[in-house]
Coordinates of C-alpha atoms in Angstrom, one line a residue:
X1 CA -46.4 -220.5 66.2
X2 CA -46.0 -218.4 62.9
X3 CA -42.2 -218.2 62.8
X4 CA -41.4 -221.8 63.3
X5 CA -43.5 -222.4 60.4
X6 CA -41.8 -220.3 58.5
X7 CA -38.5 -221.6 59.3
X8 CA -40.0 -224.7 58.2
X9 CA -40.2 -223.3 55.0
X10 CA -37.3 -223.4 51.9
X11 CA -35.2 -220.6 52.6
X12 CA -36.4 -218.2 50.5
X13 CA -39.7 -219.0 49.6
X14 CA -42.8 -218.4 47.9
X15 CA -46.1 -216.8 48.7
X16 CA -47.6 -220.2 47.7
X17 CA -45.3 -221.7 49.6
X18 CA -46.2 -220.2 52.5
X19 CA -49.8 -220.6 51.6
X20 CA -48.9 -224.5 51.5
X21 CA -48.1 -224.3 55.3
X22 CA -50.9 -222.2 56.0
X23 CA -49.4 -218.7 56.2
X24 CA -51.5 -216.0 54.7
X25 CA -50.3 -213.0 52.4
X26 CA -51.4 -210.8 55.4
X27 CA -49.4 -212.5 57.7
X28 CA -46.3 -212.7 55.4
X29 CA -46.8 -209.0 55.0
X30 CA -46.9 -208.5 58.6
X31 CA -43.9 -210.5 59.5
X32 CA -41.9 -208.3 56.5
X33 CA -43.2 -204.9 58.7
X34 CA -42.0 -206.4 61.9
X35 CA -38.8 -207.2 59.8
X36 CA -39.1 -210.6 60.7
X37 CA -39.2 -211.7 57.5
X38 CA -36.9 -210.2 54.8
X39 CA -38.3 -209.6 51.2
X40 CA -35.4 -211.2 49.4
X41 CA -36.4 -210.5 45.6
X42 CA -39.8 -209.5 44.5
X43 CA -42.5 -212.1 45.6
X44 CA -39.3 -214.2 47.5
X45 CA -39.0 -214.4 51.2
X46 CA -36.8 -215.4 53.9
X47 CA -37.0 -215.9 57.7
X48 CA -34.5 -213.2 58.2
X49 CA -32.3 -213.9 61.1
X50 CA -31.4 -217.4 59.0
X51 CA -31.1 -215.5 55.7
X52 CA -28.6 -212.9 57.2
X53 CA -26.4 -215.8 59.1
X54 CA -26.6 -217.7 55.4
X55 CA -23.0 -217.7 53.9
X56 CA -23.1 -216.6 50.3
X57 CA -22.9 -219.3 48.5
X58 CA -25.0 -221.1 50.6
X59 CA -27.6 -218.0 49.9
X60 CA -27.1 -218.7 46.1
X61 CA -27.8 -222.1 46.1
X62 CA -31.5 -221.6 48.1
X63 CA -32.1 -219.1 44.9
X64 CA -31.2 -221.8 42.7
X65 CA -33.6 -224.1 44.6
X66 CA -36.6 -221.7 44.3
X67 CA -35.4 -221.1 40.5
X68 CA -36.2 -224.7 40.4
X69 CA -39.3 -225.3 41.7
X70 CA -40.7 -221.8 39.9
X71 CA -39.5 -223.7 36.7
X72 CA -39.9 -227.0 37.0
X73 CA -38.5 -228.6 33.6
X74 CA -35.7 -226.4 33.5
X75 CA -32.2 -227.1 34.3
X76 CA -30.2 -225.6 36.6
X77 CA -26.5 -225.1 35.0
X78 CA -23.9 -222.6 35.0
X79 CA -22.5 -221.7 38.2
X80 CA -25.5 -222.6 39.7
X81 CA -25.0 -226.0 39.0
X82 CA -21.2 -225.7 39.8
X83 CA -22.5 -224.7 43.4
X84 CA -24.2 -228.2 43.1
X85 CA -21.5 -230.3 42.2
X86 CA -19.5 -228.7 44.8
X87 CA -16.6 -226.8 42.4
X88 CA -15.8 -223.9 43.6
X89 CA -17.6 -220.3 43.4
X90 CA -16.2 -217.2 42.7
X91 CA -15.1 -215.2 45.8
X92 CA -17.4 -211.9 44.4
X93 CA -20.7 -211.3 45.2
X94 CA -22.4 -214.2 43.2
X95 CA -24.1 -213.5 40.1
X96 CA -27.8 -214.7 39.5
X97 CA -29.3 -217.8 39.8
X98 CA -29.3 -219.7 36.4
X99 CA -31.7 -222.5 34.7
X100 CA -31.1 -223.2 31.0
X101 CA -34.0 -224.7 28.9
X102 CA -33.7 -226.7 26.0
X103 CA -36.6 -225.3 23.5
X104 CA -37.2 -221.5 21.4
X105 CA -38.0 -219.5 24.6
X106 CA -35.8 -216.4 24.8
X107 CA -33.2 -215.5 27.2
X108 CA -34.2 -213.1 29.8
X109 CA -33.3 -211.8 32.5
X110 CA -34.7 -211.3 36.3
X111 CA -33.9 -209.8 39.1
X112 CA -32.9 -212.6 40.8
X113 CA -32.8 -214.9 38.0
X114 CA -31.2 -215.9 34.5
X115 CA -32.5 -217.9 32.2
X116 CA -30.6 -219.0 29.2
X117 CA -31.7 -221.1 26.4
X118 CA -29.4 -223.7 24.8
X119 CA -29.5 -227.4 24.0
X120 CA -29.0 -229.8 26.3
X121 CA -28.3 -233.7 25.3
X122 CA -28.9 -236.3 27.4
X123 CA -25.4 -236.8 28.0
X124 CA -24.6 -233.5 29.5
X125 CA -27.5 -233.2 32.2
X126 CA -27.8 -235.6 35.4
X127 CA -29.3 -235.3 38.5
X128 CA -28.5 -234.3 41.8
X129 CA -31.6 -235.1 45.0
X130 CA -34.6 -234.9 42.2
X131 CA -32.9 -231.7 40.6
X132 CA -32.4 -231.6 37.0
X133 CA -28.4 -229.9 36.3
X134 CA -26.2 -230.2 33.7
X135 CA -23.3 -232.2 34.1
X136 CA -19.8 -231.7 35.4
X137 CA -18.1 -231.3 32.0
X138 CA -21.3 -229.1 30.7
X139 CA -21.4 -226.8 34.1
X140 CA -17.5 -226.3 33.3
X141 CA -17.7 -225.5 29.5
X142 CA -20.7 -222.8 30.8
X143 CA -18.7 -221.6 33.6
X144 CA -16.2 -220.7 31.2
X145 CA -18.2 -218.9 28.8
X146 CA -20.0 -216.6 31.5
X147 CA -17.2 -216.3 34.1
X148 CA -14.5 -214.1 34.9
X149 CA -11.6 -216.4 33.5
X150 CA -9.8 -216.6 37.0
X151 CA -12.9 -217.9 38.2
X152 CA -13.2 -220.2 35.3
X153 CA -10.1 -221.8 35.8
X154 CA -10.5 -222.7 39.3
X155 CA -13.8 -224.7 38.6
X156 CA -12.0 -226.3 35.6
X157 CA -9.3 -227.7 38.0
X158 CA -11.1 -228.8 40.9
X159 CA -13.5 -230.6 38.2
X160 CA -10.4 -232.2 36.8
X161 CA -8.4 -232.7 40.1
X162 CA -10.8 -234.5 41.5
X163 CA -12.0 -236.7 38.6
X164 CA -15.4 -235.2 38.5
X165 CA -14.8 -234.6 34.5
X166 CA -12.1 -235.6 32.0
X167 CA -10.3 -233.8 29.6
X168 CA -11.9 -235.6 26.9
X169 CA -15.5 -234.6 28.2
X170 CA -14.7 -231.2 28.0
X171 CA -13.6 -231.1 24.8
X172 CA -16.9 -232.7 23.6
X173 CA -19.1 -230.0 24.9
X174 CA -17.0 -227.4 23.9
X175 CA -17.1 -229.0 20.0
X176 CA -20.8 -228.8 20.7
X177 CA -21.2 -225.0 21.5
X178 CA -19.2 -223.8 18.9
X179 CA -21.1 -220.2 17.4
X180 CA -22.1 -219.9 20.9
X181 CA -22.0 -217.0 23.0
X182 CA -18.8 -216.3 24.9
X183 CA -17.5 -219.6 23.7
X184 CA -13.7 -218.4 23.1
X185 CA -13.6 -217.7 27.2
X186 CA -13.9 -221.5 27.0
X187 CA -10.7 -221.9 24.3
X188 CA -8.8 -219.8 27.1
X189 CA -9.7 -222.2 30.2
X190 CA -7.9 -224.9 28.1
X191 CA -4.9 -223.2 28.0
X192 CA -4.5 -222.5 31.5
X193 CA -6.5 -225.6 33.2
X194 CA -3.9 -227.9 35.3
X195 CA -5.5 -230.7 37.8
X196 CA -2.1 -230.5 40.0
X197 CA -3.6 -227.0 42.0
X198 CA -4.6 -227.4 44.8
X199 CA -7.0 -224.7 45.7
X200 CA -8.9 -221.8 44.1
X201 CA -6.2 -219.0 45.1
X202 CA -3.5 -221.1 43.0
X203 CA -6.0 -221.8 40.1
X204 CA -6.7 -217.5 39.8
X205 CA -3.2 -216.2 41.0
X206 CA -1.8 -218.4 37.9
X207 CA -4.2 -216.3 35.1
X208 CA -4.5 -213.2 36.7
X209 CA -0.4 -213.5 37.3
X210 CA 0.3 -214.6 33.7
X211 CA -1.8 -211.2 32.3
X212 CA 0.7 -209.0 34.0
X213 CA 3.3 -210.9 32.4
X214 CA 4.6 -213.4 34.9
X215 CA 5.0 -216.8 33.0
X216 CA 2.8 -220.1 34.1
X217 CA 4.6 -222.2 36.7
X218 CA 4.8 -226.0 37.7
X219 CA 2.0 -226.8 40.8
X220 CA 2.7 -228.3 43.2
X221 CA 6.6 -229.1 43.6
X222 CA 8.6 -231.1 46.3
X223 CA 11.9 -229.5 47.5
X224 CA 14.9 -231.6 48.7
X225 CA 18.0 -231.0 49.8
X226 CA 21.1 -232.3 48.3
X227 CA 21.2 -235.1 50.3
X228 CA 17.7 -236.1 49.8
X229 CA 16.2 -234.5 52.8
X230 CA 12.3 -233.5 52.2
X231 CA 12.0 -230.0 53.1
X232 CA 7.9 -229.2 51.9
X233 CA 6.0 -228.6 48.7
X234 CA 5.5 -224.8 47.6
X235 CA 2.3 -224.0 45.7
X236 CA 4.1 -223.1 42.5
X237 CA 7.6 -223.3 41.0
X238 CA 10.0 -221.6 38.3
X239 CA 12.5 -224.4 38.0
X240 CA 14.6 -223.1 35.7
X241 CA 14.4 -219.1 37.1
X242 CA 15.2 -220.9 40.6
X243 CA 12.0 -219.4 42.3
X244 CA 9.2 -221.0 44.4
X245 CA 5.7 -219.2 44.9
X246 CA 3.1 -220.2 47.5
X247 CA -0.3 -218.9 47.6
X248 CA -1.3 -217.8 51.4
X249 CA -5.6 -218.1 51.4
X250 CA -6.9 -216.9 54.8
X251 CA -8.0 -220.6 55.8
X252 CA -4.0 -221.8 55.5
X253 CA -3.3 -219.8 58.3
X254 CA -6.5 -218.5 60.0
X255 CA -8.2 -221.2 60.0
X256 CA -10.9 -223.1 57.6
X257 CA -12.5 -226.0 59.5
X258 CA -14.2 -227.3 56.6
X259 CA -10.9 -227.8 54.3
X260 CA -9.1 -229.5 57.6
X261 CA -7.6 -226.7 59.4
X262 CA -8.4 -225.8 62.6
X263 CA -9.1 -222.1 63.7
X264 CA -8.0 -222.8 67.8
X265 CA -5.5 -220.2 68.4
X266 CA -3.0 -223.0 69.2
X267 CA -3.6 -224.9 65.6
X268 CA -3.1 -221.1 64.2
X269 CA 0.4 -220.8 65.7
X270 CA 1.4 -224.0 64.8
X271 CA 1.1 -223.2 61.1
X272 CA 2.4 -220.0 61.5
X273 CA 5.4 -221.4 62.7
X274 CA 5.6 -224.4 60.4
X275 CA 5.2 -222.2 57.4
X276 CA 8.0 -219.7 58.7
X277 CA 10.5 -223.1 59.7
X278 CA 9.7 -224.6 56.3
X279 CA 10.3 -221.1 54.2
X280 CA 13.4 -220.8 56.1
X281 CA 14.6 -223.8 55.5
X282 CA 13.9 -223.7 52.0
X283 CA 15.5 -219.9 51.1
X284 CA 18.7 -221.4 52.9
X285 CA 19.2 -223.7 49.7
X286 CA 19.0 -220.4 47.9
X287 CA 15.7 -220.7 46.1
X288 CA 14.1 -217.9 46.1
X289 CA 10.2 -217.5 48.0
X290 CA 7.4 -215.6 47.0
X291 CA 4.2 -215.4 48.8
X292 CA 1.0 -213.5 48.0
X293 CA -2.4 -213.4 49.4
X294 CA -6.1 -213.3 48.5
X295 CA -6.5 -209.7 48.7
X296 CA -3.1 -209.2 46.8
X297 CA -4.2 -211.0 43.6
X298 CA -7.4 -208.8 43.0
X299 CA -6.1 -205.7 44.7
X300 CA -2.5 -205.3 44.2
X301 CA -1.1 -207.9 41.5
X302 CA 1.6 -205.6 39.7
X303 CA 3.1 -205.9 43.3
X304 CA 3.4 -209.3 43.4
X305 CA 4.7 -209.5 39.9
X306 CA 7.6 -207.0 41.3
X307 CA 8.2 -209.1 44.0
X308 CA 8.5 -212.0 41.7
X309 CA 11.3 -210.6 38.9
X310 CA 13.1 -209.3 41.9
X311 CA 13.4 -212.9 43.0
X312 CA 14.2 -214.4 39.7
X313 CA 17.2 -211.3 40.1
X314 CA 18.5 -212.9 42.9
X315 CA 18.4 -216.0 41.6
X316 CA 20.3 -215.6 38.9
X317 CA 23.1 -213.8 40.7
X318 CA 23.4 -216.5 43.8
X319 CA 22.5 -220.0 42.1
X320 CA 20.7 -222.8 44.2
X321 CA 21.1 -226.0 45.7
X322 CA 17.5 -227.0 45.9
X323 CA 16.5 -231.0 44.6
X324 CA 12.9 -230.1 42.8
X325 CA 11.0 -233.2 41.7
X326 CA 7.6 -232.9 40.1
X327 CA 4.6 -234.1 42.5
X328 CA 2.9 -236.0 39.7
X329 CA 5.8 -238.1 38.6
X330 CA 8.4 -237.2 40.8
X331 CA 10.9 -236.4 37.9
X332 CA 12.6 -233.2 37.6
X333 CA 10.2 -230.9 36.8
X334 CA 11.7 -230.0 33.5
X335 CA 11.3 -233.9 32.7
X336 CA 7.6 -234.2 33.9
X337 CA 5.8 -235.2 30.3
X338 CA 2.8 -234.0 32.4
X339 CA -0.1 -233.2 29.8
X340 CA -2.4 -230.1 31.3
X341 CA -5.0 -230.4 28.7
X342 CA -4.8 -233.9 25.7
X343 CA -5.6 -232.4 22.8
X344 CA -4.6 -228.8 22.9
X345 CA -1.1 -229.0 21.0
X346 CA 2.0 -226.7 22.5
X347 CA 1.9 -224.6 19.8
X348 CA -2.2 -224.2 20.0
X349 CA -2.0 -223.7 24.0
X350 CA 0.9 -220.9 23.5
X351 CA -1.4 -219.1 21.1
X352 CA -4.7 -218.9 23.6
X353 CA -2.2 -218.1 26.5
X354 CA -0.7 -214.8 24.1
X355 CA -4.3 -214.0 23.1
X356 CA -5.4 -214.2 26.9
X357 CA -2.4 -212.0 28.0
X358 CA -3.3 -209.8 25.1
X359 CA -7.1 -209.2 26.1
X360 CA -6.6 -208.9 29.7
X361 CA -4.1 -205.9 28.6
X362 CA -6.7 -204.3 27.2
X363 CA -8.7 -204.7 29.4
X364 CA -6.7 -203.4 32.3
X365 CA -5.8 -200.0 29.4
X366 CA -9.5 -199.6 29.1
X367 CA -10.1 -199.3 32.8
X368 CA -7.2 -197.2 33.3
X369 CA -8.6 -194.5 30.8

């Protein structure tokens, strides 16, 4: 039967893959008029009842496959290989599928698909089920230099959380691209990278937050009472402005199967109430909450900064009794000798956070006129 081989087939394909399973241009043709097939770029096909029920990034990745086999030899980086490794992609529509080759072909650009020329040491490709892709530290440094910086900084931390690069690796690719394009996007992830996030909404609320001029946080901090009594971890915390931030993704509450939370309307409630006992619990120590959401970071921010210097307000005219101790270390969080980034000095890391602030500024003026 013509569809199951063509189901059979990499989603998307190529005409000579179909040709391969014996599937002629006529029939591909055919299938397209009957729309059971959808033409997905130019001369790249997709059965199209599994290409419409493909998530995103799942979608993506299949174009970074057939990048791969149209160019074998190349090297699939950027945040095609972050896809790979399994950092996190950005929440937009996903850019273009990207292979970088190591030799004096130009850059260009598809429709579907970006090729980028650069030089690529041994040390900074691997390979992942007979595909050539740059390495963790590499895919980060290039993530950085091509991606929004919110999105940046959520790869850099989930590399880093989860030991997939070091520190040290990052800053030896980056001292290898210097002159390169976009580079300085890569100075800026340094600045705001911290392993201690837990999630890609924390990672992006922290830059997009600090360039309407809310300052950086601590992740991840435990609250106590007084008499030692464990009350939760918030997302984020001021320690010194007495305020607490928490980052409210969809999956926390709605449910995300695949990060550990169910989506049965009872396992819903029960975070829902949870969340509510455990704010409650915590504002009654007179630390102030914040809470934002998903659609508030890119759509709203300026209200959540409000929100947050009306805390601090309150804060500072009622006091709290709220313990904090840093997750890492469990010291005070004014004590934690935590390092965010070895290597970057304070005074260095204050300097790309101003310049950062500075940029997305102008940016924000520009759109506005």
């Amino acid at each position: 039967m013509l569809l199951t081989r063509l189901q059979a087939l990499p989603q998307p394909f190529f005409l000579d893959d179909a040709a391969d399973a014996g599937v002629t241009r006529h029939q591909v043709a055919r299938a397209v008029e009957r729309e059971v097939l959808t033409r997905v770029h130019r001369g790249l096909f997709a059965v199209t009842d599994t290409w419409h029920g493909t998530a995103p990034w799942d979608q993506h990745l299949g174009l970074a496959d057939a990048a791969h086999r149209a160019h074998p030899g190349y090297v699939t980086s950027h945040v095609s290989a972050a896809g790979l490794h399994g950092l996190p992609l950005p929440s937009r529509r996903l850019p273009l599928a990207v292979l970088t080759v190591d030799d004096d072909s130009t850059t260009s650009h598809h429709e579907w698909l970006d090729l980028r020329r650069g030089g690529l040491p041994d040390d900074e490709r691997t390979s992942l089920a007979e595909v050539d892709v740059t390495s963790v530290a590499r895919t980060v440094v290039d993530c950085s230099r091509s991606l929004h910086l919110p999105e940046a900084v959520a790869i850099a931390d989930a590399a880093l959380r989860s030991g997939a690069c070091s520190a040290a690796e990052l800053t030896s690719v980056r001292r290898g691209q210097r002159r390169w394009p976009g580079v300085t996007g890569a100075d800026a992830m340094f600045a705001f990278a911290d392993p201690r996030r837990e999630s890609w909404l924390e990672s992006a609320s922290a830059v997009t937050f600090h360039g309407w001029g809310m300052p950086l946080g601590v992740p991840q901090v435990d609250v106590f009472t007084p008499d030692g009594e464990w009350l939760g971890r918030v997302d984020v915390a001021w320690p010194t402005l007495g305020v607490a931030g928490e980052a409210d993704g969809r999956g926390k509450f709605l449910g995300a199967p695949e990060l550990g939370f169910g989506d049965a309307p009872a396992d819903v409630a029960t975070r829902l109430l949870r969340s509510h006992d455990r704010a409650e619990s915590i504002r009654s120590l007179g630390l102030q909450m914040v809470r934002w959401t998903s659609r508030e970071r890119t759509e709203s921010p300026l209200a959540v900064v409000t929100r947050w210097h009306r805390a601090v307000a309150a804060a500072a005219a009622t006091g709290h009794r709220a313990v904090l101790r840093c997750s890492c270390c469990r010291r005070p969080p004014t004590d934690c000798e935590f390092d965010r980034f070895p290597g970057l000095t304070p005074a260095r890391r204050a300097a790309e956070l101003a310049r950062s602030r500075e940029r997305r500024g102008q940016v924000r003026g520009e759109r506005a006129a």
